[in-house]
Amino acid sequence: MATIQQQKIRIRLKAFDRRLLDTSCEKIVDTANRTNATAIGPIPLPTKRRIYCVLRSPHVDKDSREHFETRTHRRIIDIYQPSSKTIDALMKLDLPAGVDIEVKL
């Protein structure tokens, strides 16, 4: 049995700021819908928490510590049946500097 392979673009977004990430997702989904492609998402992935423990004192008092954390928010958007117009519109899209984007075909 032969199955038809459907074209799909998977976009993974990462950011420290959740609001920047959500606005970027909205822009991508709007662009995909404007060019007659089917956009599914944004699908939220688990947030990665990274905790750093630092000694407050430079010499003694090991019991006195300070904790810092970074949270990396992640989202996935799948775009089905993309046309060349969709890809061109996504390439021209201006997204904020704090958002990391990975695109897989």
mmCIF file of C-alpha atoms in Angstrom, residues 2-42:
data_model
loop_
_atom_site.group_PDB
_atom_site.id
_atom_site.type_symbol
_atom_site.label_atom_id
_atom_site.label_comp_id
_atom_site.label_asym_id
_atom_site.label_seq_id
_atom_site.Cartn_x
_atom_site.Cartn_y
_atom_site.Cartn_z
ATOM 1 C CA ALA A 2 1.404 3.355 -0.981
ATOM 2 C CA THR A 3 0.683 6.323 1.241
ATOM 3 C CA ILE A 4 0.834 9.905 0.106
ATOM 4 C CA GLN A 5 3.496 11.877 1.947
ATOM 5 C CA GLN A 6 2.049 15.178 3.108
ATOM 6 C CA GLN A 7 4.326 18.225 3.194
ATOM 7 C CA LYS A 8 4.796 19.739 6.619
ATOM 8 C CA ILE A 9 6.858 22.535 8.133
ATOM 9 C CA ARG A 10 7.557 22.253 11.862
ATOM 10 C CA ILE A 11 8.562 25.465 13.619
ATOM 11 C CA ARG A 12 9.983 25.291 17.148
ATOM 12 C CA LEU A 13 10.136 28.530 19.111
ATOM 13 C CA LYS A 14 12.050 29.176 22.344
ATOM 14 C CA ALA A 15 12.175 32.320 24.476
ATOM 15 C CA PHE A 16 12.712 33.495 28.029
ATOM 16 C CA ASP A 17 9.769 35.909 27.819
ATOM 17 C CA ARG A 18 6.380 34.216 27.394
ATOM 18 C CA ARG A 19 4.661 37.299 25.959
ATOM 19 C CA LEU A 20 7.236 37.711 23.178
ATOM 20 C CA LEU A 21 6.834 34.039 22.356
ATOM 21 C CA ASP A 22 3.037 34.235 22.168
ATOM 22 C CA THR A 23 3.059 37.305 19.906
ATOM 23 C CA SER A 24 5.575 35.592 17.605
ATOM 24 C CA CYS A 25 3.342 32.511 17.446
ATOM 25 C CA GLU A 26 0.341 34.670 16.537
ATOM 26 C CA LYS A 27 2.294 36.337 13.717
ATOM 27 C CA ILE A 28 3.381 32.974 12.285
ATOM 28 C CA VAL A 29 -0.120 31.450 12.445
ATOM 29 C CA ASP A 30 -1.686 34.571 10.877
ATOM 30 C CA THR A 31 0.867 34.513 8.062
ATOM 31 C CA ALA A 32 0.234 30.823 7.382
ATOM 32 C CA ASN A 33 -3.543 31.303 7.344
ATOM 33 C CA ARG A 34 -3.282 34.319 5.009
ATOM 34 C CA THR A 35 -1.406 32.214 2.431
ATOM 35 C CA ASN A 36 -3.993 29.377 2.500
ATOM 36 C CA ALA A 37 -1.861 26.922 4.488
ATOM 37 C CA THR A 38 -3.185 24.952 7.458
ATOM 38 C CA ALA A 39 -1.489 25.939 10.729
ATOM 39 C CA ILE A 40 -1.846 23.751 13.811
ATOM 40 C CA GLY A 41 -0.695 25.222 17.065
ATOM 41 C CA PRO A 42 0.905 26.811 18.912
#
